[in-house]
Amino acid sequence: MSGFSYNRLGVALGALVLVGIGVGTGVVIGQRSDGAGAPAADGAGGRKPLYYYDPMYPDRKFDKPGPSPFMDMPLVAKYADEGGGAGAASGGLRIDPALTQNLGVRYATARMGTLGGDLNATAVIDYNQRDVAIVQSRADGFVQRVYDRAPGDVVAAGAPLVDLLVPSWGGAQTEYLAVRRTGDARLIQAARQRLVLMGMSDSLIASVERSGRPHSTITITSPIAGAIRTLAVRSGMSVPQGAALAEISGLSTVWLNAAIPEALAEQLRVGQSVEATLSAFPSERFTGRLTALLPEVSGDSRTLTGRIEMANRGGRLRPGMFGRIVFGGATTPALLVPSEAVIRTGQRDIVMLALPEGRYQPALVRVGRESGGQTEILAGLGAGERVIASGQFLIDSEASLSGVEARPIDGAAPPAASLPKPTAKMEPGR
């Protein structure tokens, strides 16, 4: 009886040991099978990561989790619905709405509107280069007097400039007076013509005829009223025939040379009216006319020169004065966004699109004119699309780090007015 009991107890203990071994083995096997199979979903909800990265080096991607090779921290998983990878390329970057609210992000809608036609530019007054007189010597002579003239002096038309002694003219005039006393009309006419060919003016010859004496010293006067730009003679000098004695620029009209950005040159037309304000007369408005757009563009400022001709009543407008001009351009319709919404990198212009469900995507645009805080969009956006007007730089940086590609210019949505109307689809079997 007792032996039987001992045998039964041994069998029971052996069975328990076998069951324990089996259970333990099953647990271990289960754990190994979980680790040896396909990687388990990371995080709640069964989402699978696209890749793993170090937040300090977001451009380096890893296929498996583990410690970062750069920093003492674990790698972070990047999911398809968080931006980056294929999901980001098609759906943009997703940002928590609470975060955008804390950043103070403001939005604007691309809309059709009118862009102001007035264009402003800086300008400087210059001499009218078409109103210039060059005073020359018509014969070899000697300077006897310059009338205390100097460059910069303003003279009237007919004002004396130089007294010039011309010995050759004195002898020719003496012969002419002798021929006149003969009374032979043919000889008189030939002698007079010789004086004209020598360079004497009709007024000088008439003076010789009236006085009956030769005039070897002549006074050269200014042909126009204006400012003496150059004066190349002094008392006692000898001058050859054809030498330039003085250069005089007229002041009845002046040029206003305006530096016009090359992007705005197409809006200007020769002949249009221009208003100008000058620093010397801030309370007055002056009017002029655009006479020319010079063909050369400045390489440094990327501007071309617009030439405006203005009347100079009373000689108040002086070369070198600084001012601003306003061109009255035509008001034209355009697709507009706030100028602050455009990110200009120097190589391209982009805006940050605000997509549904809190997603964002950069979009390439081609910009045009700018006026009153509004910028014209020539391509890359459609009317009605929402863009970020404030805070877009932070979101654009995050989009760049996450690998979100910018929408190309030809991928823009068409304006609302040009969208095709929906048509009813025929169901199969009808």
Short mmCIF file of C-alpha atoms in Angstrom, two decimals:
data_model
loop_
_atom_site.label_atom_id
_atom_site.label_comp_id
_atom_site.label_asym_id
_atom_site.label_seq_id
_atom_site.Cartn_x
_atom_site.Cartn_y
_atom_site.Cartn_z
CA MET A 1 0.00 0.00 0.00
CA SER A 2 2.67 2.38 0.93
CA GLY A 3 4.84 1.26 -2.03
CA PHE A 4 2.00 1.89 -4.43
CA SER A 5 1.49 5.35 -3.01
CA TYR A 6 5.14 6.18 -3.45
CA ASN A 7 5.08 5.01 -7.07
CA ARG A 8 2.00 7.08 -7.88
CA LEU A 9 3.58 10.16 -6.29
CA GLY A 10 6.73 9.72 -8.40
CA VAL A 11 4.71 9.44 -11.60
CA ALA A 12 2.76 12.60 -10.75
CA LEU A 13 5.94 14.54 -10.01
CA GLY A 14 7.47 13.38 -13.28
CA ALA A 15 4.41 14.51 -15.22
CA LEU A 16 4.52 17.95 -13.63
CA VAL A 17 8.20 18.30 -14.54
CA LEU A 18 7.47 17.38 -18.16
CA VAL A 19 4.57 19.84 -18.36
CA GLY A 20 6.75 22.59 -16.92
CA ILE A 21 9.50 21.87 -19.40
CA GLY A 22 7.01 21.89 -22.25
CA VAL A 23 5.42 25.15 -21.16
CA GLY A 24 8.83 26.77 -20.75
CA THR A 25 9.94 25.55 -24.12
CA GLY A 26 6.78 26.81 -25.74
CA VAL A 27 7.28 30.30 -24.27
CA VAL A 28 10.85 30.48 -25.48
CA ILE A 29 9.91 29.26 -28.92
CA GLY A 30 7.13 31.82 -29.12
CA GLN A 31 9.48 34.60 -28.29
CA ARG A 32 12.02 33.47 -30.83
CA SER A 33 9.45 33.07 -33.55
CA ASP A 34 8.23 36.64 -32.96
CA GLY A 35 11.74 38.00 -33.28
CA ALA A 36 12.72 35.88 -36.24
CA GLY A 37 9.70 36.76 -38.37
CA ALA A 38 8.81 40.02 -40.12
CA PRO A 39 9.43 43.21 -38.08
CA ALA A 40 6.54 44.08 -35.88
CA ALA A 41 4.61 47.28 -36.47
CA ASP A 42 6.22 50.19 -34.64
CA GLY A 43 3.96 52.19 -32.35
CA ALA A 44 0.25 52.13 -31.80
CA GLY A 45 -2.18 51.63 -34.62
CA GLY A 46 0.06 49.26 -36.62
CA ARG A 47 1.90 52.03 -38.55
CA LYS A 48 5.09 50.98 -40.27
CA PRO A 49 7.99 53.46 -40.43
CA LEU A 50 9.44 54.56 -43.75
CA TYR A 51 12.92 54.87 -42.27
CA TYR A 52 14.82 55.91 -39.14
CA TYR A 53 16.89 59.05 -38.71
CA ASP A 54 18.82 61.14 -36.21
CA PRO A 55 17.03 64.47 -35.57
CA MET A 56 20.42 66.20 -35.54
CA TYR A 57 21.24 64.78 -38.99
CA PRO A 58 17.85 64.42 -40.73
CA ASP A 59 19.40 63.90 -44.17
CA ARG A 60 20.90 60.51 -43.13
CA LYS A 61 18.40 57.64 -43.27
CA PHE A 62 18.60 54.13 -41.76
CA ASP A 63 16.59 50.98 -42.47
CA LYS A 64 16.61 49.60 -38.89
CA PRO A 65 16.15 51.09 -35.43
CA GLY A 66 19.04 51.37 -33.02
CA PRO A 67 21.44 53.86 -31.50
CA SER A 68 22.51 56.88 -33.55
CA PRO A 69 26.08 56.72 -34.90
CA PHE A 70 26.37 60.48 -34.45
CA MET A 71 24.79 61.25 -31.07
CA ASP A 72 24.19 59.34 -27.83
CA MET A 73 20.51 58.82 -28.56
CA PRO A 74 18.25 56.31 -30.33
CA LEU A 75 17.16 56.75 -33.92
CA VAL A 76 13.65 58.17 -34.50
CA ALA A 77 11.10 56.58 -36.81
CA LYS A 78 9.68 58.58 -39.73
CA TYR A 79 6.15 57.60 -40.84
CA ALA A 80 4.47 58.16 -44.18
CA ASP A 81 1.84 60.50 -42.72
CA GLU A 82 4.43 62.76 -41.10
CA GLY A 83 6.12 64.08 -44.27
CA GLY A 84 9.12 62.78 -46.15
CA GLY A 85 9.45 59.95 -48.60
CA ALA A 86 6.80 59.10 -51.11
CA GLY A 87 4.00 60.27 -48.87
CA ALA A 88 5.52 63.70 -48.56
CA ALA A 89 6.16 64.01 -52.25
CA SER A 90 2.49 63.49 -53.02
CA GLY A 91 0.71 64.85 -49.97
CA GLY A 92 3.03 67.54 -48.59
CA LEU A 93 4.15 68.10 -45.04
CA ARG A 94 1.72 67.64 -42.16
CA ILE A 95 2.04 69.91 -39.10
CA ASP A 96 -0.03 69.88 -35.95
CA PRO A 97 -2.62 72.72 -36.14
CA ALA A 98 -1.82 73.66 -32.54
CA LEU A 99 1.80 74.24 -33.55
CA THR A 100 0.90 76.49 -36.48
CA GLN A 101 -1.39 78.47 -34.20
CA ASN A 102 1.44 78.97 -31.71
CA LEU A 103 3.71 80.12 -34.54
CA GLY A 104 1.20 82.79 -35.55
CA VAL A 105 0.84 81.50 -39.10
CA ARG A 106 -1.36 83.71 -41.30
CA TYR A 107 -2.95 82.69 -44.58
CA ALA A 108 -3.92 84.45 -47.79
CA THR A 109 -5.76 83.42 -50.94
CA ALA A 110 -4.45 84.02 -54.46
CA ARG A 111 -7.03 86.23 -56.11
CA MET A 112 -7.56 88.17 -59.30
CA GLY A 113 -7.22 91.92 -58.81
CA THR A 114 -5.78 95.08 -60.30
CA LEU A 115 -2.22 96.20 -59.82
CA GLY A 116 -1.56 99.91 -59.52
CA GLY A 117 -0.03 101.43 -62.63
CA ASP A 118 2.11 104.14 -61.00
CA LEU A 119 5.83 103.36 -61.12
CA ASN A 120 8.40 105.21 -59.02
CA ALA A 121 12.10 105.66 -59.75
CA THR A 122 14.98 107.84 -58.66
CA ALA A 123 16.28 110.49 -61.07
CA VAL A 124 19.03 113.09 -61.49
CA ILE A 125 18.91 116.29 -63.56
CA ASP A 126 21.46 116.61 -66.37
CA TYR A 127 22.16 119.07 -69.18
CA ASN A 128 20.20 118.68 -72.39
CA GLN A 129 22.94 117.22 -74.56
CA ARG A 130 21.10 118.29 -77.72
CA ASP A 131 21.28 121.96 -76.72
CA VAL A 132 25.07 122.44 -76.94
CA ALA A 133 27.12 125.08 -78.77
CA ILE A 134 30.83 124.71 -79.62
CA VAL A 135 32.65 128.02 -80.22
CA GLN A 136 35.64 127.70 -82.55
CA SER A 137 38.30 129.96 -84.04
CA ARG A 138 37.83 130.50 -87.78
CA ALA A 139 41.41 131.67 -88.32
CA ASP A 140 44.84 131.73 -86.70
CA GLY A 141 44.99 134.45 -84.08
CA PHE A 142 46.01 135.70 -80.66
CA VAL A 143 43.78 135.97 -77.58
CA GLN A 144 43.67 139.55 -76.27
CA ARG A 145 40.81 139.35 -73.74
CA VAL A 146 38.54 136.71 -72.16
CA TYR A 147 36.11 139.02 -70.29
CA ASP A 148 36.80 137.34 -66.94
CA ARG A 149 34.84 134.28 -68.01
CA ALA A 150 35.28 130.89 -66.32
CA PRO A 151 33.68 127.44 -66.60
CA GLY A 152 30.34 127.34 -64.81
CA ASP A 153 29.39 130.93 -65.62
CA VAL A 154 25.89 131.43 -67.00
CA VAL A 155 25.86 133.76 -70.00
CA ALA A 156 23.15 135.20 -72.22
CA ALA A 157 22.93 134.77 -75.97
CA GLY A 158 25.31 137.25 -77.65
CA ALA A 159 27.45 137.75 -74.52
CA PRO A 160 31.16 138.41 -75.39
CA LEU A 161 33.56 135.56 -74.69
CA VAL A 162 36.92 136.30 -76.34
CA ASP A 163 38.63 139.17 -78.20
CA LEU A 164 40.79 137.61 -80.90
CA LEU A 165 43.42 139.39 -83.02
CA VAL A 166 43.51 137.91 -86.58
CA PRO A 167 46.27 139.58 -88.62
CA SER A 168 45.36 137.82 -91.89
CA TRP A 169 41.84 139.23 -91.77
CA GLY A 170 43.15 142.81 -91.45
CA GLY A 171 45.05 142.58 -94.77
CA ALA A 172 42.10 141.02 -96.61
CA GLN A 173 39.72 143.71 -95.35
CA THR A 174 42.14 146.46 -96.50
CA GLU A 175 42.15 144.99 -100.03
CA TYR A 176 38.36 144.77 -100.01
CA LEU A 177 38.01 148.46 -99.10
CA ALA A 178 40.39 149.36 -101.93
CA VAL A 179 38.33 147.36 -104.45
CA ARG A 180 35.15 149.05 -103.26
CA ARG A 181 36.61 152.43 -104.20
CA THR A 182 37.01 151.30 -107.84
CA GLY A 183 33.26 151.02 -108.28
CA ASP A 184 33.57 147.77 -110.31
CA ALA A 185 30.63 145.65 -109.14
CA ARG A 186 32.15 142.39 -110.35
CA LEU A 187 35.44 142.98 -108.55
CA ILE A 188 33.64 144.17 -105.41
CA GLN A 189 31.50 141.00 -105.34
CA ALA A 190 34.56 138.77 -105.82
CA ALA A 191 36.49 140.52 -103.06
CA ARG A 192 33.56 140.24 -100.70
CA GLN A 193 33.18 136.54 -101.44
CA ARG A 194 36.83 136.07 -100.54
CA LEU A 195 36.18 137.54 -97.07
CA VAL A 196 33.28 135.12 -96.58
CA LEU A 197 35.47 132.14 -97.55
CA MET A 198 38.08 133.25 -95.03
CA GLY A 199 35.47 132.80 -92.27
CA MET A 200 34.22 136.34 -91.68
CA SER A 201 30.56 136.73 -90.76
CA ASP A 202 28.15 138.95 -92.69
CA SER A 203 27.82 141.24 -89.67
CA LEU A 204 31.62 141.76 -89.52
CA ILE A 205 31.82 142.52 -93.27
CA ALA A 206 28.92 144.99 -92.94
CA SER A 207 30.73 146.68 -90.06
CA VAL A 208 33.87 147.08 -92.23
CA GLU A 209 31.76 148.57 -95.05
CA ARG A 210 30.08 151.07 -92.73
CA SER A 211 33.24 152.22 -90.97
CA GLY A 212 35.57 152.11 -93.98
CA ARG A 213 38.33 150.72 -91.76
CA PRO A 214 39.65 147.15 -91.33
CA HIS A 215 38.74 145.25 -88.15
CA SER A 216 41.58 142.86 -87.35
CA THR A 217 40.43 142.37 -83.75
CA ILE A 218 37.09 140.58 -83.50
CA THR A 219 34.89 139.77 -80.53
CA ILE A 220 33.59 136.19 -80.40
CA THR A 221 30.20 135.93 -78.66
CA SER A 222 28.06 133.14 -77.26
CA PRO A 223 25.58 131.82 -79.83
CA ILE A 224 23.10 130.61 -77.16
CA ALA A 225 22.17 131.32 -73.55
CA GLY A 226 23.50 128.76 -71.10
CA ALA A 227 26.34 127.64 -68.88
CA ILE A 228 29.98 127.60 -69.95
CA ARG A 229 31.09 123.99 -69.68
CA THR A 230 34.66 124.45 -70.92
CA LEU A 231 36.78 127.53 -71.70
CA ALA A 232 40.10 126.63 -73.35
CA VAL A 233 41.61 130.13 -73.85
CA ARG A 234 43.44 132.69 -71.71
CA SER A 235 44.84 136.11 -72.49
CA GLY A 236 48.03 136.01 -74.59
CA MET A 237 47.45 132.57 -76.06
CA SER A 238 47.79 131.85 -79.76
CA VAL A 239 45.07 129.69 -81.27
CA PRO A 240 45.06 127.86 -84.60
CA GLN A 241 42.19 127.81 -87.04
CA GLY A 242 39.45 125.38 -85.95
CA ALA A 243 40.51 125.31 -82.28
CA ALA A 244 37.63 124.89 -79.78
CA LEU A 245 37.50 128.00 -77.60
CA ALA A 246 34.48 127.21 -75.45
CA GLU A 247 31.56 124.79 -75.00
CA ILE A 248 28.21 126.12 -73.84
CA SER A 249 25.19 124.04 -72.73
CA GLY A 250 21.75 125.56 -72.95
CA LEU A 251 19.52 125.72 -69.86
CA SER A 252 16.12 126.37 -71.41
CA THR A 253 15.39 122.64 -71.10
CA VAL A 254 17.05 119.93 -69.01
CA TRP A 255 17.07 116.14 -68.96
CA LEU A 256 15.91 114.12 -65.99
CA ASN A 257 17.68 110.73 -66.13
CA ALA A 258 15.68 108.10 -64.22
CA ALA A 259 17.02 104.69 -63.11
CA ILE A 260 14.21 102.31 -64.10
CA PRO A 261 14.28 98.61 -63.08
CA GLU A 262 14.54 96.45 -66.17
CA ALA A 263 11.49 94.43 -65.10
CA LEU A 264 9.33 97.56 -65.40
CA ALA A 265 10.71 98.88 -68.68
CA GLU A 266 8.10 97.07 -70.75
CA GLN A 267 5.33 99.13 -69.16
CA LEU A 268 6.78 102.47 -70.33
CA ARG A 269 6.14 104.18 -73.64
CA VAL A 270 8.12 106.99 -75.21
CA GLY A 271 6.03 110.16 -75.19
CA GLN A 272 4.09 109.51 -71.99
CA SER A 273 3.86 112.22 -69.34
CA VAL A 274 5.90 112.10 -66.16
CA GLU A 275 5.58 113.83 -62.79
CA ALA A 276 8.67 114.60 -60.74
CA THR A 277 9.47 115.86 -57.27
CA LEU A 278 12.88 117.33 -56.44
CA SER A 279 14.65 117.43 -53.11
CA ALA A 280 15.38 121.13 -53.67
CA PHE A 281 11.66 121.94 -54.09
CA PRO A 282 9.78 119.31 -52.06
CA SER A 283 6.44 121.13 -52.15
CA GLU A 284 6.33 121.49 -55.97
CA ARG A 285 5.47 119.10 -58.78
CA PHE A 286 7.21 119.27 -62.13
CA THR A 287 5.99 117.68 -65.35
CA GLY A 288 7.94 116.34 -68.29
CA ARG A 289 7.82 113.91 -71.18
CA LEU A 290 9.63 110.60 -71.63
CA THR A 291 11.70 111.10 -74.78
CA ALA A 292 13.89 107.98 -74.80
CA LEU A 293 14.64 104.67 -73.09
CA LEU A 294 18.36 104.10 -73.49
CA PRO A 295 19.29 100.61 -74.78
CA GLU A 296 22.05 99.86 -72.27
CA VAL A 297 21.25 98.20 -68.90
CA SER A 298 23.47 98.82 -65.89
CA GLY A 299 25.08 95.55 -64.83
CA ASP A 300 25.29 96.48 -61.14
CA SER A 301 21.82 97.85 -60.45
CA ARG A 302 19.97 96.07 -63.30
CA THR A 303 18.36 99.35 -64.35
CA LEU A 304 18.09 101.21 -67.60
CA THR A 305 17.98 104.98 -68.06
CA GLY A 306 14.77 106.76 -68.95
CA ARG A 307 15.32 110.25 -70.37
CA ILE A 308 12.68 112.83 -69.47
CA GLU A 309 12.82 116.30 -71.01
CA MET A 310 11.56 119.15 -68.84
CA ALA A 311 11.21 122.89 -69.36
CA ASN A 312 13.50 124.95 -67.11
CA ARG A 313 11.59 128.15 -66.51
CA GLY A 314 13.71 130.73 -64.78
CA GLY A 315 16.73 128.40 -64.74
CA ARG A 316 15.71 126.92 -61.38
CA LEU A 317 16.47 123.33 -62.36
CA ARG A 318 20.19 122.75 -62.08
CA PRO A 319 22.14 119.70 -63.26
CA GLY A 320 22.94 117.34 -60.41
CA MET A 321 19.69 117.89 -58.49
CA PHE A 322 18.18 114.68 -57.11
CA GLY A 323 14.51 113.73 -57.32
CA ARG A 324 11.91 111.02 -57.86
CA ILE A 325 9.58 110.46 -60.77
CA VAL A 326 6.17 108.85 -61.07
CA PHE A 327 5.11 107.20 -64.31
CA GLY A 328 1.38 107.03 -64.78
CA GLY A 329 1.04 103.46 -66.04
CA ALA A 330 -2.17 101.67 -66.94
CA THR A 331 -3.95 99.58 -64.32
CA THR A 332 -4.10 95.94 -65.44
CA PRO A 333 -5.73 92.81 -63.96
CA ALA A 334 -3.42 90.22 -62.44
CA LEU A 335 -3.30 87.22 -60.08
CA LEU A 336 -2.09 88.67 -56.78
CA VAL A 337 -0.68 87.40 -53.48
CA PRO A 338 0.80 89.40 -50.59
CA SER A 339 4.44 90.23 -51.30
CA GLU A 340 5.45 88.80 -47.92
CA ALA A 341 4.14 85.38 -49.00
CA VAL A 342 6.83 85.04 -51.69
CA ILE A 343 10.14 83.49 -50.60
CA ARG A 344 12.93 84.80 -52.83
CA THR A 345 16.09 82.69 -52.70
CA GLY A 346 17.94 84.39 -55.53
CA GLN A 347 17.66 81.30 -57.73
CA ARG A 348 13.93 80.71 -57.53
CA ASP A 349 10.72 82.15 -56.09
CA ILE A 350 8.39 79.92 -54.07
CA VAL A 351 5.24 80.16 -51.98
CA MET A 352 4.08 77.74 -49.30
CA LEU A 353 0.71 76.19 -50.20
CA ALA A 354 -1.80 75.45 -47.44
CA LEU A 355 -3.40 72.10 -48.40
CA PRO A 356 -6.39 70.38 -46.76
CA GLU A 357 -6.02 68.39 -43.50
CA GLY A 358 -3.20 70.55 -42.17
CA ARG A 359 -0.71 69.76 -44.93
CA TYR A 360 1.71 72.16 -46.60
CA GLN A 361 3.78 72.04 -49.78
CA PRO A 362 6.17 74.54 -51.41
CA ALA A 363 5.30 75.62 -54.95
CA LEU A 364 7.52 77.25 -57.54
CA VAL A 365 6.12 80.49 -58.98
CA ARG A 366 7.12 83.10 -61.54
CA VAL A 367 6.53 86.62 -60.26
CA GLY A 368 5.92 89.86 -62.13
CA ARG A 369 5.28 93.38 -60.95
CA GLU A 370 4.98 94.50 -57.34
CA SER A 371 2.96 97.42 -56.01
CA GLY A 372 1.21 98.32 -52.78
CA GLY A 373 2.36 95.19 -50.92
CA GLN A 374 0.94 92.89 -53.64
CA THR A 375 2.96 90.78 -56.08
CA GLU A 376 1.76 89.59 -59.47
CA ILE A 377 2.00 85.81 -60.07
CA LEU A 378 2.57 85.05 -63.73
CA ALA A 379 2.70 81.25 -63.37
CA GLY A 380 2.72 78.57 -60.67
CA LEU A 381 -0.52 79.42 -58.82
CA GLY A 382 -4.21 79.32 -59.54
CA ALA A 383 -6.90 81.68 -58.34
CA GLY A 384 -8.39 80.48 -55.05
CA GLU A 385 -5.34 78.57 -53.80
CA ARG A 386 -4.33 79.33 -50.21
CA VAL A 387 -0.78 80.30 -49.31
CA ILE A 388 0.99 81.13 -46.07
CA ALA A 389 1.52 84.87 -45.70
CA SER A 390 3.43 84.80 -42.40
CA GLY A 391 5.58 82.08 -40.83
CA GLN A 392 6.29 80.34 -44.12
CA PHE A 393 10.05 80.37 -43.61
CA LEU A 394 9.89 77.94 -40.66
CA ILE A 395 7.55 75.60 -42.51
CA ASP A 396 9.68 75.79 -45.65
CA SER A 397 12.73 74.81 -43.60
CA GLU A 398 10.89 71.82 -42.14
CA ALA A 399 9.72 70.83 -45.62
CA SER A 400 13.31 70.94 -46.88
CA LEU A 401 14.53 68.77 -44.00
CA SER A 402 11.71 66.29 -44.58
CA GLY A 403 12.44 65.99 -48.30
CA VAL A 404 9.16 67.50 -49.51
CA GLU A 405 9.52 68.38 -53.18
CA ALA A 406 8.29 71.73 -54.46
CA ARG A 407 5.41 71.68 -56.91
CA PRO A 408 6.68 72.65 -60.38
CA ILE A 409 5.35 75.74 -62.12
CA ASP A 410 3.49 73.71 -64.75
CA GLY A 411 1.78 71.70 -61.99
CA ALA A 412 -0.30 74.63 -60.71
CA ALA A 413 -4.06 74.42 -60.52
CA PRO A 414 -5.81 76.45 -63.25
CA PRO A 415 -7.79 79.57 -62.25
CA ALA A 416 -11.36 78.99 -61.15
CA ALA A 417 -12.72 80.73 -64.23
CA SER A 418 -10.94 78.27 -66.55
CA LEU A 419 -11.86 75.03 -64.80
CA PRO A 420 -14.04 72.72 -66.95
CA LYS A 421 -17.61 72.16 -65.86
CA PRO A 422 -18.35 68.67 -64.44
CA THR A 423 -20.18 66.28 -66.73
CA ALA A 424 -22.44 63.38 -65.71
CA LYS A 425 -20.86 59.94 -66.00
CA MET A 426 -22.83 57.11 -67.62
CA GLU A 427 -23.07 54.06 -65.36
CA PRO A 428 -22.24 50.67 -66.91
CA GLY A 429 -25.18 49.08 -68.57
CA ARG A 430 -27.01 52.29 -69.35
#
